[in-house]
Amino acid sequence: MASSGPFDPQLIADALGTARAGRRPFDPLVRFGSLDLAAGYAIAARSRDPAGAAAFKLGGTTQATRTAFSVSRAYAGPLRGDQLIHAGQALPQGLVNPVVEPEILLAFAVPFAPQTGRRDEDALRAALSWVAIGLEVPATPVMGLPQTGVGWLLADCCAAGALVIGEHLPPEQLDVLSQARVSLQVGDQSSEGAATRLLDGALGAVADILSVFGETGWTVASGVPFATGGLAPALPIANGQTARAGFRAPGIELSISTSLCEEG
């Protein structure tokens, strides 16, 4: 039965935080009912102040995520600084149902205030500070996704678990990365993809989400990276396993890895 009381984003944010901390399944529809996008963003902002976010993870930038969550534009969740790690480091312990997907990261030398309309991609390119490959690790106690809806995904900060960031590359490497074939290996499972899975490209993904932030009122500090969307089907990762992704394009071959260590 859905909650019949007034919408309280702090109450829901606290309930989600308790479920994450206790690693307990969270059935959103039984406790609170369905959420629209605006409600999901409002709850996420109570968990993590977007103005102080260390990174943003994007979804809705590939046909796979748009189909799964029945959306037609990008969505995003903020990450804390302790959720960002360097390539080769172990993932933080306590992640709930983590999966791994390879992504392209973009960071900009300018801050972004809310702005009506879509950003010019040439202006975004000129403002690029660095690009990188990365491994995004969605993790959430929310049960029933994607059927429970994108609002609940957003409420849990877009299933923000961790973000593994590779070596910073010069901005001009974006054009090369945008042609890359991508492979992912976790244990004995593997998946294949490509940077061309991004429907509007990496810059287009950022332009799209900044137009969304114009509506939510979210700001972005300079230097904050955007993880622009999964380039190969996500794979689950279990304790003791290592995830490795490879990016191959003419003139470039890059790899990145992380492990989920046994707790003890």
CSV table of C-alpha atoms in Angstrom, one decimal:
chain,number,residue,atom,x,y,z
A,1,MET,CA,0.0,0.0,0.0
A,2,ALA,CA,1.4,3.4,-1.0
A,3,SER,CA,1.9,6.1,1.6
A,4,SER,CA,-1.1,8.4,1.8
A,5,GLY,CA,0.7,11.3,3.5
A,6,PRO,CA,2.1,14.5,1.9
A,7,PHE,CA,5.2,14.1,-0.2
A,8,ASP,CA,8.2,14.4,2.0
A,9,PRO,CA,11.5,14.2,0.1
A,10,GLN,CA,13.6,14.2,3.3
A,11,LEU,CA,11.7,11.3,4.7
A,12,ILE,CA,12.2,9.2,1.6
A,13,ALA,CA,15.9,10.2,1.3
A,14,ASP,CA,16.4,9.1,4.9
A,15,ALA,CA,14.6,5.8,4.3
A,16,LEU,CA,16.8,5.1,1.3
A,17,GLY,CA,19.9,6.0,3.2
A,18,THR,CA,18.9,3.6,6.0
A,19,ALA,CA,18.3,0.8,3.4
A,20,ARG,CA,21.7,1.4,1.8
A,21,ALA,CA,23.6,1.5,5.1
A,22,GLY,CA,21.9,-1.7,6.2
A,23,ARG,CA,22.1,-3.3,2.8
A,24,ARG,CA,18.4,-4.1,3.0
A,25,PRO,CA,16.1,-4.4,0.1
A,26,PHE,CA,13.9,-1.4,-0.3
A,27,ASP,CA,10.4,-1.9,-1.9
A,28,PRO,CA,9.5,1.7,-3.0
A,29,LEU,CA,6.0,1.1,-4.3
A,30,VAL,CA,4.8,-0.6,-1.1
A,31,ARG,CA,6.2,2.1,1.1
A,32,PHE,CA,5.7,5.3,-0.9
A,33,GLY,CA,4.1,4.6,-4.3
A,34,SER,CA,5.4,5.8,-7.7
A,35,LEU,CA,7.5,8.9,-8.3
A,36,ASP,CA,7.7,11.3,-11.2
A,37,LEU,CA,11.0,12.8,-12.4
A,38,ALA,CA,10.7,16.0,-10.4
A,39,ALA,CA,10.1,14.1,-7.2
A,40,GLY,CA,13.1,11.8,-7.9
A,41,TYR,CA,15.4,14.8,-8.4
A,42,ALA,CA,14.0,16.5,-5.2
A,43,ILE,CA,14.8,13.4,-3.1
A,44,ALA,CA,18.3,13.0,-4.6
A,45,ALA,CA,19.1,16.6,-3.8
A,46,ARG,CA,18.3,15.9,-0.1
A,47,SER,CA,20.8,13.0,-0.1
A,48,ARG,CA,23.6,14.9,-2.0
A,49,ASP,CA,23.8,18.6,-2.6
A,50,PRO,CA,24.2,18.8,-6.4
A,51,ALA,CA,26.2,22.1,-6.0
A,52,GLY,CA,28.8,20.1,-4.0
A,53,ALA,CA,28.7,16.9,-6.2
A,54,ALA,CA,32.1,15.4,-7.0
A,55,ALA,CA,30.7,13.9,-10.2
A,56,PHE,CA,27.5,13.2,-12.1
A,57,LYS,CA,26.5,9.8,-13.6
A,58,LEU,CA,24.2,10.0,-16.6
A,59,GLY,CA,21.6,7.6,-17.9
A,60,GLY,CA,19.1,7.8,-20.7
A,61,THR,CA,22.0,8.5,-23.1
A,62,THR,CA,21.7,5.1,-24.9
A,63,GLN,CA,18.8,3.4,-26.5
A,64,ALA,CA,19.0,0.5,-24.0
A,65,THR,CA,18.5,2.8,-20.9
A,66,ARG,CA,15.8,4.9,-22.7
A,67,THR,CA,13.9,1.7,-23.5
A,68,ALA,CA,14.3,0.2,-20.1
A,69,PHE,CA,13.1,3.3,-18.2
A,70,SER,CA,10.7,4.7,-20.9
A,71,VAL,CA,12.5,8.0,-21.2
A,72,SER,CA,13.4,10.2,-24.1
A,73,ARG,CA,16.2,12.3,-22.6
A,74,ALA,CA,19.1,12.1,-20.3
A,75,TYR,CA,18.8,11.8,-16.5
A,76,ALA,CA,21.6,12.0,-13.9
A,77,GLY,CA,22.5,11.5,-10.2
A,78,PRO,CA,25.2,13.3,-8.1
A,79,LEU,CA,28.1,11.4,-6.5
A,80,ARG,CA,30.1,12.2,-3.3
A,81,GLY,CA,33.8,12.5,-3.3
A,82,ASP,CA,34.2,9.2,-1.4
A,83,GLN,CA,32.5,7.4,-4.3
A,84,LEU,CA,35.2,8.4,-6.8
A,85,ILE,CA,38.3,6.2,-7.0
A,86,HIS,CA,41.3,5.8,-9.2
A,87,ALA,CA,41.8,3.1,-11.8
A,88,GLY,CA,43.3,0.0,-10.2
A,89,GLN,CA,41.9,0.7,-6.7
A,90,ALA,CA,39.4,-1.5,-5.0
A,91,LEU,CA,35.8,-0.6,-4.9
A,92,PRO,CA,34.4,0.6,-1.6
A,93,GLN,CA,32.8,-2.1,0.5
A,94,GLY,CA,29.2,-2.1,1.3
A,95,LEU,CA,27.8,-1.6,-2.2
A,96,VAL,CA,24.3,-3.1,-2.7
A,97,ASN,CA,23.9,-5.3,-5.8
A,98,PRO,CA,26.7,-3.6,-7.7
A,99,VAL,CA,27.2,-3.9,-11.5
A,100,VAL,CA,29.9,-2.5,-13.7
A,101,GLU,CA,29.8,-0.7,-17.0
A,102,PRO,CA,32.5,1.1,-19.0
A,103,GLU,CA,32.0,4.8,-19.8
A,104,ILE,CA,33.6,8.0,-21.2
A,105,LEU,CA,34.1,10.8,-18.7
A,106,LEU,CA,34.2,14.5,-19.5
A,107,ALA,CA,35.3,17.4,-17.3
A,108,PHE,CA,35.1,21.1,-18.0
A,109,ALA,CA,37.1,24.1,-17.0
A,110,VAL,CA,34.0,26.2,-16.3
A,111,PRO,CA,31.1,25.9,-13.9
A,112,PHE,CA,27.5,25.6,-15.1
A,113,ALA,CA,24.7,27.6,-13.7
A,114,PRO,CA,21.1,26.6,-14.6
A,115,GLN,CA,20.3,27.8,-18.1
A,116,THR,CA,17.1,27.5,-20.2
A,117,GLY,CA,17.6,25.6,-23.4
A,118,ARG,CA,20.3,23.3,-24.7
A,119,ARG,CA,24.0,24.2,-24.5
A,120,ASP,CA,26.0,24.7,-27.7
A,121,GLU,CA,28.2,21.7,-28.2
A,122,ASP,CA,31.0,23.7,-29.8
A,123,ALA,CA,31.1,25.9,-26.6
A,124,LEU,CA,31.2,22.7,-24.5
A,125,ARG,CA,34.0,21.4,-26.6
A,126,ALA,CA,36.0,24.6,-26.2
A,127,ALA,CA,35.5,24.4,-22.4
A,128,LEU,CA,36.7,20.8,-22.1
A,129,SER,CA,39.4,20.3,-19.4
A,130,TRP,CA,40.0,16.6,-19.8
A,131,VAL,CA,38.5,13.3,-20.9
A,132,ALA,CA,39.0,9.8,-19.5
A,133,ILE,CA,37.8,6.3,-19.6
A,134,GLY,CA,36.0,5.0,-16.5
A,135,LEU,CA,34.1,2.2,-14.9
A,136,GLU,CA,30.7,3.3,-13.5
A,137,VAL,CA,29.3,1.0,-10.7
A,138,PRO,CA,25.6,1.3,-10.2
A,139,ALA,CA,24.4,0.0,-6.8
A,140,THR,CA,21.1,0.4,-5.1
A,141,PRO,CA,18.8,-1.3,-2.6
A,142,VAL,CA,15.7,-0.2,-4.6
A,143,MET,CA,13.8,-3.3,-5.7
A,144,GLY,CA,12.1,-3.9,-9.0
A,145,LEU,CA,14.0,-1.5,-11.3
A,146,PRO,CA,13.4,-0.6,-14.0
A,147,GLN,CA,9.7,-1.5,-13.6
A,148,THR,CA,9.4,0.8,-10.5
A,149,GLY,CA,10.2,3.7,-12.8
A,150,VAL,CA,13.0,6.2,-13.4
A,151,GLY,CA,11.8,8.5,-10.6
A,152,TRP,CA,12.9,5.9,-8.0
A,153,LEU,CA,16.2,5.4,-9.8
A,154,LEU,CA,16.8,9.2,-9.6
A,155,ALA,CA,15.7,9.2,-5.9
A,156,ASP,CA,18.6,7.0,-5.1
A,157,CYS,CA,21.0,9.3,-6.9
A,158,CYS,CA,20.7,7.3,-10.2
A,159,ALA,CA,21.9,4.2,-8.3
A,160,ALA,CA,25.1,5.9,-7.5
A,161,GLY,CA,27.6,3.4,-6.1
A,162,ALA,CA,31.1,4.3,-7.3
A,163,LEU,CA,33.0,5.7,-10.2
A,164,VAL,CA,36.4,4.5,-11.2
A,165,ILE,CA,38.3,7.2,-13.1
A,166,GLY,CA,41.1,6.5,-15.5
A,167,GLU,CA,44.1,8.7,-16.4
A,168,HIS,CA,43.1,12.2,-17.6
A,169,LEU,CA,43.6,12.6,-21.3
A,170,PRO,CA,43.8,15.8,-23.4
A,171,PRO,CA,40.5,17.1,-24.7
A,172,GLU,CA,41.4,16.4,-28.3
A,173,GLN,CA,41.4,12.6,-27.5
A,174,LEU,CA,37.5,12.8,-27.3
A,175,ASP,CA,37.2,12.4,-31.0
A,176,VAL,CA,39.3,9.2,-30.9
A,177,LEU,CA,37.5,7.8,-27.9
A,178,SER,CA,34.2,8.5,-29.6
A,179,GLN,CA,35.1,5.8,-32.2
A,180,ALA,CA,36.2,3.2,-29.7
A,181,ARG,CA,35.1,-0.4,-29.5
A,182,VAL,CA,34.7,-1.4,-25.9
A,183,SER,CA,35.0,-4.7,-24.1
A,184,LEU,CA,34.1,-5.6,-20.5
A,185,GLN,CA,35.2,-8.7,-18.5
A,186,VAL,CA,34.1,-9.5,-15.0
A,187,GLY,CA,35.0,-13.0,-13.8
A,188,ASP,CA,33.9,-15.4,-16.6
A,189,GLN,CA,31.3,-13.0,-18.0
A,190,SER,CA,32.0,-10.6,-20.8
A,191,SER,CA,30.1,-8.0,-22.9
A,192,GLU,CA,30.9,-5.9,-26.0
A,193,GLY,CA,29.9,-2.4,-27.0
A,194,ALA,CA,31.1,0.8,-28.5
A,195,ALA,CA,31.2,4.5,-27.8
A,196,THR,CA,28.6,4.9,-30.6
A,197,ARG,CA,26.0,3.5,-28.2
A,198,LEU,CA,25.7,7.1,-27.0
A,199,LEU,CA,22.8,8.4,-29.0
A,200,ASP,CA,24.1,12.0,-29.2
A,201,GLY,CA,27.7,11.4,-28.4
A,202,ALA,CA,29.5,12.3,-25.2
A,203,LEU,CA,29.2,16.0,-25.7
A,204,GLY,CA,25.6,15.7,-26.6
A,205,ALA,CA,24.9,13.7,-23.5
A,206,VAL,CA,26.3,16.6,-21.4
A,207,ALA,CA,24.4,19.2,-23.4
A,208,ASP,CA,21.2,17.2,-22.8
A,209,ILE,CA,21.7,16.8,-19.0
A,210,LEU,CA,22.6,20.5,-18.6
A,211,SER,CA,19.3,21.4,-20.2
A,212,VAL,CA,17.6,19.2,-17.6
A,213,PHE,CA,19.6,20.9,-14.8
A,214,GLY,CA,18.2,24.2,-16.1
A,215,GLU,CA,14.8,22.9,-15.1
A,216,THR,CA,15.9,21.4,-11.8
A,217,GLY,CA,18.0,24.4,-10.7
A,218,TRP,CA,21.1,22.2,-10.2
A,219,THR,CA,24.5,23.9,-10.6
A,220,VAL,CA,27.8,22.2,-11.5
A,221,ALA,CA,31.2,23.3,-10.2
A,222,SER,CA,34.2,23.5,-12.6
A,223,GLY,CA,36.2,20.4,-13.0
A,224,VAL,CA,33.4,18.0,-12.0
A,225,PRO,CA,33.3,15.0,-14.3
A,226,PHE,CA,30.3,13.6,-16.1
A,227,ALA,CA,30.1,9.9,-16.7
A,228,THR,CA,28.2,9.9,-20.0
A,229,GLY,CA,26.5,6.5,-20.1
A,230,GLY,CA,27.3,2.8,-20.4
A,231,LEU,CA,29.1,1.7,-23.6
A,232,ALA,CA,28.6,-2.0,-23.1
A,233,PRO,CA,26.0,-4.1,-21.3
A,234,ALA,CA,26.5,-3.9,-17.5
A,235,LEU,CA,27.8,-7.0,-15.7
A,236,PRO,CA,27.4,-7.9,-12.0
A,237,ILE,CA,30.5,-8.0,-9.8
A,238,ALA,CA,30.9,-10.1,-6.7
A,239,ASN,CA,33.4,-10.2,-3.9
A,240,GLY,CA,36.8,-11.3,-5.0
A,241,GLN,CA,36.2,-10.4,-8.7
A,242,THR,CA,38.0,-8.0,-10.9
A,243,ALA,CA,36.4,-5.9,-13.7
A,244,ARG,CA,38.4,-4.9,-16.7
A,245,ALA,CA,37.4,-2.8,-19.7
A,246,GLY,CA,39.3,-2.2,-22.9
A,247,PHE,CA,38.8,0.7,-25.3
A,248,ARG,CA,40.2,0.3,-28.8
A,249,ALA,CA,40.2,2.8,-31.7
A,250,PRO,CA,42.6,3.8,-34.4
A,251,GLY,CA,45.8,5.0,-32.7
A,252,ILE,CA,44.6,4.3,-29.1
A,253,GLU,CA,44.3,1.3,-26.9
A,254,LEU,CA,43.4,1.9,-23.3
A,255,SER,CA,42.3,-0.3,-20.4
A,256,ILE,CA,41.0,0.2,-16.9
A,257,SER,CA,40.3,-2.2,-14.0
A,258,THR,CA,38.9,-2.4,-10.4
A,259,SER,CA,38.2,-5.1,-7.9
A,260,LEU,CA,35.6,-5.9,-5.3
A,261,CYS,CA,37.6,-7.2,-2.3
A,262,GLU,CA,36.3,-9.7,0.2
A,263,GLU,CA,35.2,-7.9,3.4
A,264,GLY,CA,37.0,-8.9,6.6
